[in-house]
Backbone as JSON Lines, residues from 0, in Angstrom:
{"i":0,"aa":"X","n":[131.31,-168.9,-26.62],"ca":[130.11,-168.34,-26.24],"c":[129.6,-168.14,-27.34]}
{"i":1,"aa":"X","n":[127.96,-167.92,-27.19],"ca":[127.56,-167.55,-28.7],"c":[126.87,-165.96,-28.41]}
{"i":2,"aa":"X","n":[126.66,-165.47,-29.63],"ca":[126.46,-164.14,-29.99],"c":[125.36,-163.76,-29.47]}
{"i":3,"aa":"X","n":[124.78,-162.52,-28.94],"ca":[124.13,-161.97,-28.66],"c":[122.63,-161.92,-29.79]}
{"i":4,"aa":"X","n":[123.18,-161.89,-31.46],"ca":[122.79,-161.92,-31.87],"c":[121.83,-163.28,-32.05]}
{"i":5,"aa":"X","n":[122.84,-164.54,-32.22],"ca":[122.47,-165.59,-32.3],"c":[121.48,-166.32,-31.12]}
{"i":6,"aa":"X","n":[121.75,-165.89,-29.96],"ca":[120.55,-165.81,-28.72],"c":[119.55,-164.66,-28.66]}
{"i":7,"aa":"X","n":[119.38,-164.2,-29.43],"ca":[118.23,-163.17,-29.54],"c":[117.44,-164.12,-31.03]}
{"i":8,"aa":"X","n":[118.09,-164.34,-31.39],"ca":[117.09,-165.19,-33.08],"c":[116.81,-166.74,-32.51]}
{"i":9,"aa":"X","n":[117.53,-167.55,-31.73],"ca":[116.96,-168.47,-30.74],"c":[115.65,-168.26,-30.21]}
{"i":10,"aa":"X","n":[116.3,-167.28,-29.06],"ca":[114.84,-166.53,-28.52],"c":[113.67,-166.64,-28.96]}
{"i":11,"aa":"X","n":[113.71,-165.39,-30.39],"ca":[112.52,-165.26,-31.0],"c":[112.12,-166.59,-31.4]}
{"i":12,"aa":"X","n":[112.41,-167.3,-32.08],"ca":[112.15,-169.02,-32.58],"c":[111.14,-169.34,-31.5]}
{"i":13,"aa":"X","n":[111.65,-169.52,-30.12],"ca":[110.66,-169.9,-29.34],"c":[109.9,-169.3,-28.92]}
{"i":14,"aa":"X","n":[109.59,-168.03,-28.67],"ca":[108.45,-167.11,-28.24],"c":[107.19,-167.34,-29.54]}
{"i":15,"aa":"X","n":[108.11,-167.52,-30.93],"ca":[107.02,-167.75,-32.28],"c":[106.36,-169.04,-31.84]}
{"i":16,"aa":"X","n":[106.89,-170.44,-31.63],"ca":[106.44,-171.48,-31.27],"c":[105.82,-171.42,-30.35]}
{"i":17,"aa":"X","n":[106.11,-171.15,-29.36],"ca":[105.32,-170.73,-28.07],"c":[103.97,-169.98,-28.19]}
{"i":18,"aa":"X","n":[104.3,-168.96,-28.74],"ca":[103.07,-168.16,-29.26],"c":[101.81,-168.92,-30.16]}
{"i":19,"aa":"X","n":[102.69,-169.35,-31.08],"ca":[101.97,-170.17,-32.03],"c":[101.12,-171.52,-31.43]}
{"i":20,"aa":"X","n":[101.67,-172.03,-30.52],"ca":[100.83,-173.42,-29.68],"c":[99.84,-172.89,-28.8]}
{"i":21,"aa":"X","n":[99.58,-171.54,-28.46],"ca":[98.95,-170.83,-27.45],"c":[97.58,-170.61,-28.22]}
{"i":22,"aa":"X","n":[97.82,-170.3,-29.82],"ca":[97.45,-169.56,-30.59],"c":[96.26,-170.83,-31.35]}
{"i":23,"aa":"X","n":[96.93,-171.92,-31.17],"ca":[95.82,-173.05,-31.73],"c":[94.84,-173.73,-30.29]}
{"i":24,"aa":"X","n":[95.43,-173.37,-29.24],"ca":[94.67,-173.84,-28.15],"c":[94.07,-172.74,-28.27]}
{"i":25,"aa":"X","n":[93.25,-171.58,-28.34],"ca":[92.66,-170.41,-28.85],"c":[91.99,-171.1,-29.65]}
{"i":26,"aa":"X","n":[91.99,-171.0,-31.06],"ca":[91.67,-171.44,-31.99],"c":[90.53,-172.94,-31.56]}
{"i":27,"aa":"X","n":[91.22,-173.85,-31.41],"ca":[90.03,-174.78,-30.53],"c":[89.22,-174.83,-29.72]}
{"i":28,"aa":"X","n":[89.47,-173.47,-28.92],"ca":[88.46,-173.12,-28.19],"c":[87.46,-172.72,-28.86]}
{"i":29,"aa":"X","n":[87.99,-171.62,-29.88],"ca":[86.87,-170.71,-30.24],"c":[85.82,-171.79,-31.24]}
{"i":30,"aa":"X","n":[86.62,-173.0,-31.75],"ca":[86.1,-173.9,-32.77],"c":[84.76,-174.7,-32.06]}
{"i":31,"aa":"X","n":[85.12,-175.14,-30.73],"ca":[84.48,-175.97,-29.74],"c":[83.69,-174.94,-29.17]}
{"i":32,"aa":"X","n":[83.25,-173.67,-29.12],"ca":[82.13,-172.71,-28.57],"c":[82.64,-172.67,-27.12]}
{"i":33,"aa":"X","n":[83.65,-172.49,-26.72],"ca":[84.04,-172.6,-25.26],"c":[84.83,-170.93,-24.9]}
{"i":34,"aa":"X","n":[85.06,-170.74,-25.93],"ca":[85.51,-168.83,-26.14],"c":[84.53,-168.56,-27.48]}
{"i":35,"aa":"X","n":[84.42,-167.17,-27.16],"ca":[83.81,-165.99,-28.44],"c":[84.14,-165.29,-29.13]}
{"i":36,"aa":"X","n":[84.41,-164.77,-29.91],"ca":[84.89,-163.8,-30.49],"c":[83.63,-162.28,-30.38]}
{"i":37,"aa":"X","n":[84.04,-161.87,-29.91],"ca":[82.75,-160.42,-29.61],"c":[83.76,-158.74,-30.27]}
{"i":38,"aa":"X","n":[82.55,-158.23,-30.97],"ca":[83.08,-156.71,-31.35],"c":[83.68,-155.53,-30.78]}
{"i":39,"aa":"X","n":[83.24,-155.86,-29.51],"ca":[83.98,-154.29,-28.44],"c":[84.39,-155.31,-27.21]}
{"i":40,"aa":"X","n":[85.28,-154.63,-26.49],"ca":[85.53,-155.55,-25.65],"c":[84.62,-155.74,-24.15]}
{"i":41,"aa":"X","n":[84.34,-156.45,-23.47],"ca":[83.02,-156.69,-22.33],"c":[83.05,-157.05,-21.42]}
{"i":42,"aa":"X","n":[84.88,-157.46,-21.25],"ca":[85.66,-157.92,-20.07],"c":[85.16,-159.08,-19.46]}
{"i":43,"aa":"X","n":[84.06,-159.81,-20.2],"ca":[83.58,-161.25,-20.21],"c":[84.64,-162.07,-20.13]}
{"i":44,"aa":"X","n":[84.98,-162.76,-19.25],"ca":[85.74,-163.88,-19.73],"c":[85.38,-164.74,-20.86]}
{"i":45,"aa":"X","n":[86.54,-165.48,-21.33],"ca":[86.31,-166.44,-22.83],"c":[86.15,-165.6,-24.12]}
{"i":46,"aa":"X","n":[86.29,-164.49,-23.9],"ca":[86.59,-163.7,-25.49],"c":[87.37,-163.64,-25.5]}
{"i":47,"aa":"X","n":[87.42,-162.82,-27.15],"ca":[88.81,-162.47,-27.69],"c":[87.73,-160.9,-28.69]}
{"i":48,"aa":"X","n":[88.58,-160.59,-28.79],"ca":[87.87,-159.33,-29.63],"c":[88.11,-159.87,-31.06]}
{"i":49,"aa":"X","n":[87.45,-159.58,-32.1],"ca":[87.37,-160.13,-33.66],"c":[88.51,-159.62,-34.29]}
{"i":50,"aa":"X","n":[88.89,-158.46,-33.52],"ca":[89.79,-157.1,-34.81],"c":[91.52,-157.78,-33.95]}
{"i":51,"aa":"X","n":[91.53,-158.07,-33.3],"ca":[92.52,-158.89,-32.69],"c":[92.86,-160.46,-33.13]}
{"i":52,"aa":"X","n":[91.89,-161.17,-33.17],"ca":[91.98,-162.65,-33.36],"c":[91.63,-162.51,-34.94]}
{"i":53,"aa":"X","n":[91.56,-161.7,-35.92],"ca":[92.1,-161.48,-37.39],"c":[93.36,-161.54,-37.49]}
{"i":54,"aa":"X","n":[94.14,-160.47,-36.75],"ca":[95.31,-160.43,-36.81],"c":[96.01,-161.04,-36.05]}
{"i":55,"aa":"X","n":[95.53,-162.11,-34.91],"ca":[96.37,-163.18,-34.68],"c":[96.34,-164.5,-36.3]}
{"i":56,"aa":"X","n":[95.24,-164.68,-36.34],"ca":[95.49,-165.46,-37.85],"c":[96.42,-165.02,-38.7]}
{"i":57,"aa":"X","n":[96.53,-163.69,-39.01],"ca":[97.6,-163.67,-40.01],"c":[98.88,-163.9,-39.21]}
{"i":58,"aa":"X","n":[99.15,-163.77,-38.08],"ca":[100.33,-164.01,-37.4],"c":[100.52,-165.49,-37.66]}
{"i":59,"aa":"X","n":[99.5,-166.07,-37.64],"ca":[99.47,-167.75,-37.74],"c":[100.0,-168.21,-38.63]}
{"i":60,"aa":"X","n":[100.07,-167.61,-39.88],"ca":[99.97,-167.58,-41.08],"c":[101.32,-167.54,-41.37]}
{"i":61,"aa":"X","n":[101.86,-166.38,-40.98],"ca":[103.0,-165.84,-41.11],"c":[103.72,-166.75,-40.31]}
{"i":62,"aa":"X","n":[103.8,-167.69,-39.31],"ca":[104.35,-168.46,-38.57],"c":[104.87,-169.68,-39.33]}
{"i":63,"aa":"X","n":[103.84,-170.22,-40.14],"ca":[103.48,-171.52,-40.37],"c":[104.33,-171.08,-41.34]}
{"i":64,"aa":"X","n":[104.24,-169.98,-42.45],"ca":[105.05,-170.25,-43.81],"c":[106.68,-169.6,-42.81]}
{"i":65,"aa":"X","n":[106.93,-169.37,-41.88],"ca":[108.21,-168.98,-41.57],"c":[108.98,-170.69,-40.92]}
{"i":66,"aa":"X","n":[108.13,-171.46,-40.63],"ca":[108.76,-172.44,-39.69],"c":[108.31,-173.73,-40.31]}
{"i":67,"aa":"X","n":[107.15,-173.69,-41.16],"ca":[106.44,-174.92,-41.78],"c":[105.6,-175.71,-40.74]}
{"i":68,"aa":"X","n":[104.48,-176.11,-41.04],"ca":[103.89,-176.76,-40.62],"c":[104.52,-177.94,-39.24]}
{"i":69,"aa":"X","n":[105.3,-178.61,-40.23],"ca":[105.99,-179.93,-39.56],"c":[106.94,-179.48,-38.23]}
{"i":70,"aa":"X","n":[107.05,-178.3,-38.24],"ca":[107.5,-177.81,-36.79],"c":[107.23,-177.13,-36.16]}
{"i":71,"aa":"X","n":[106.0,-177.46,-35.74],"ca":[105.2,-175.97,-34.97],"c":[104.54,-177.1,-34.23]}
{"i":72,"aa":"X","n":[104.68,-178.51,-33.78],"ca":[104.06,-179.16,-33.06],"c":[103.0,-179.87,-33.98]}
{"i":73,"aa":"X","n":[102.16,-180.53,-32.8],"ca":[102.21,-180.68,-31.32],"c":[103.16,-181.3,-31.32]}
{"i":74,"aa":"X","n":[103.24,-180.79,-29.64],"ca":[103.84,-181.24,-29.0],"c":[103.81,-181.89,-27.59]}
{"i":75,"aa":"X","n":[104.79,-182.77,-27.63],"ca":[104.59,-183.84,-26.26],"c":[104.47,-183.05,-24.97]}
{"i":76,"aa":"X","n":[103.91,-183.76,-23.77],"ca":[104.24,-182.56,-22.91],"c":[106.0,-182.54,-22.67]}
{"i":77,"aa":"X","n":[106.81,-183.18,-23.05],"ca":[108.25,-183.47,-22.91],"c":[108.38,-181.91,-23.53]}
{"i":78,"aa":"X","n":[108.52,-182.22,-24.92],"ca":[108.6,-181.27,-25.76],"c":[108.32,-179.92,-25.52]}
{"i":79,"aa":"X","n":[106.97,-179.79,-24.7],"ca":[106.57,-178.42,-24.37],"c":[107.08,-177.94,-23.24]}
{"i":80,"aa":"X","n":[107.62,-178.82,-22.26],"ca":[108.92,-178.42,-21.46],"c":[110.1,-177.73,-21.93]}
{"i":81,"aa":"X","n":[110.2,-178.88,-22.61],"ca":[111.9,-178.2,-23.12],"c":[111.62,-176.77,-23.57]}
{"i":82,"aa":"X","n":[110.54,-176.48,-24.5],"ca":[110.83,-175.13,-24.94],"c":[110.28,-174.16,-24.23]}
{"i":83,"aa":"X","n":[109.43,-174.21,-23.59],"ca":[109.46,-173.15,-22.04],"c":[110.81,-173.22,-21.52]}
{"i":84,"aa":"X","n":[111.07,-174.06,-21.18],"ca":[112.46,-174.03,-20.37],"c":[113.57,-173.19,-21.14]}
{"i":85,"aa":"X","n":[113.79,-173.87,-22.23],"ca":[114.68,-173.21,-22.98],"c":[114.64,-172.05,-23.34]}
{"i":86,"aa":"X","n":[113.15,-171.19,-23.74],"ca":[113.06,-169.45,-23.63],"c":[113.19,-169.17,-22.55]}
{"i":87,"aa":"X","n":[113.0,-169.7,-21.35],"ca":[113.29,-169.03,-19.64],"c":[114.91,-168.85,-19.75]}
{"i":88,"aa":"X","n":[115.46,-170.02,-20.0],"ca":[117.15,-170.19,-19.96],"c":[117.55,-168.76,-20.47]}
{"i":89,"aa":"X","n":[117.07,-168.82,-21.93],"ca":[117.57,-167.97,-23.2],"c":[117.17,-166.29,-22.37]}
{"i":90,"aa":"X","n":[115.97,-165.98,-21.97],"ca":[115.71,-164.78,-20.93],"c":[116.46,-164.99,-19.75]}
{"i":91,"aa":"X","n":[116.97,-165.35,-19.41],"ca":[117.63,-165.34,-18.16],"c":[118.96,-164.91,-18.62]}
{"i":92,"aa":"X","n":[119.43,-165.34,-19.58],"ca":[120.67,-164.68,-19.98],"c":[121.19,-163.46,-20.07]}
{"i":93,"aa":"X","n":[119.82,-163.5,-21.18],"ca":[119.58,-162.01,-21.8],"c":[119.2,-160.53,-20.49]}
{"i":94,"aa":"X","n":[119.08,-161.54,-19.05],"ca":[119.37,-160.13,-18.64],"c":[117.39,-160.32,-17.73]}
{"i":95,"aa":"X","n":[116.26,-161.27,-18.35],"ca":[115.23,-161.1,-17.58],"c":[115.3,-161.82,-16.2]}
{"i":96,"aa":"X","n":[114.05,-161.58,-15.38],"ca":[113.89,-162.75,-14.6],"c":[113.5,-164.48,-14.99]}
{"i":97,"aa":"X","n":[113.67,-165.1,-13.96],"ca":[113.54,-166.6,-14.55],"c":[111.8,-166.7,-14.97]}
{"i":98,"aa":"X","n":[111.67,-167.74,-15.27],"ca":[110.11,-168.06,-15.71],"c":[109.43,-166.89,-16.4]}
{"i":99,"aa":"X","n":[110.4,-165.79,-17.11],"ca":[109.46,-164.68,-17.69],"c":[109.02,-165.5,-18.84]}
{"i":100,"aa":"X","n":[107.97,-166.08,-19.61],"ca":[107.16,-166.57,-20.29],"c":[106.31,-166.06,-21.05]}
{"i":101,"aa":"X","n":[106.04,-164.88,-21.12],"ca":[105.11,-163.96,-22.16],"c":[105.89,-164.12,-23.27]}
{"i":102,"aa":"X","n":[104.65,-163.99,-24.0],"ca":[105.14,-164.18,-25.65],"c":[103.8,-163.06,-26.16]}
């Protein structure tokens, strides 16, 4: 059986990779002008607070440093399914409900 520490470490890596992929999608939407950066919360769809985005950029840089760009996608549909399936399974082992895929 694997230790709680090794399960937790694997879970964190999957969380980081899933988050990073979602971050890249948001980055592309901002670049394509289908999502906008705003200074204050407007409750409008397709907006992200500028100060939150700046923090996300720093987190993305740290993720790239930790795993290397070559290990952060892009993923095929199969690989994306495997990442999310593994994350769901590890969280279930740790006591979460199935399909707890928030990052």
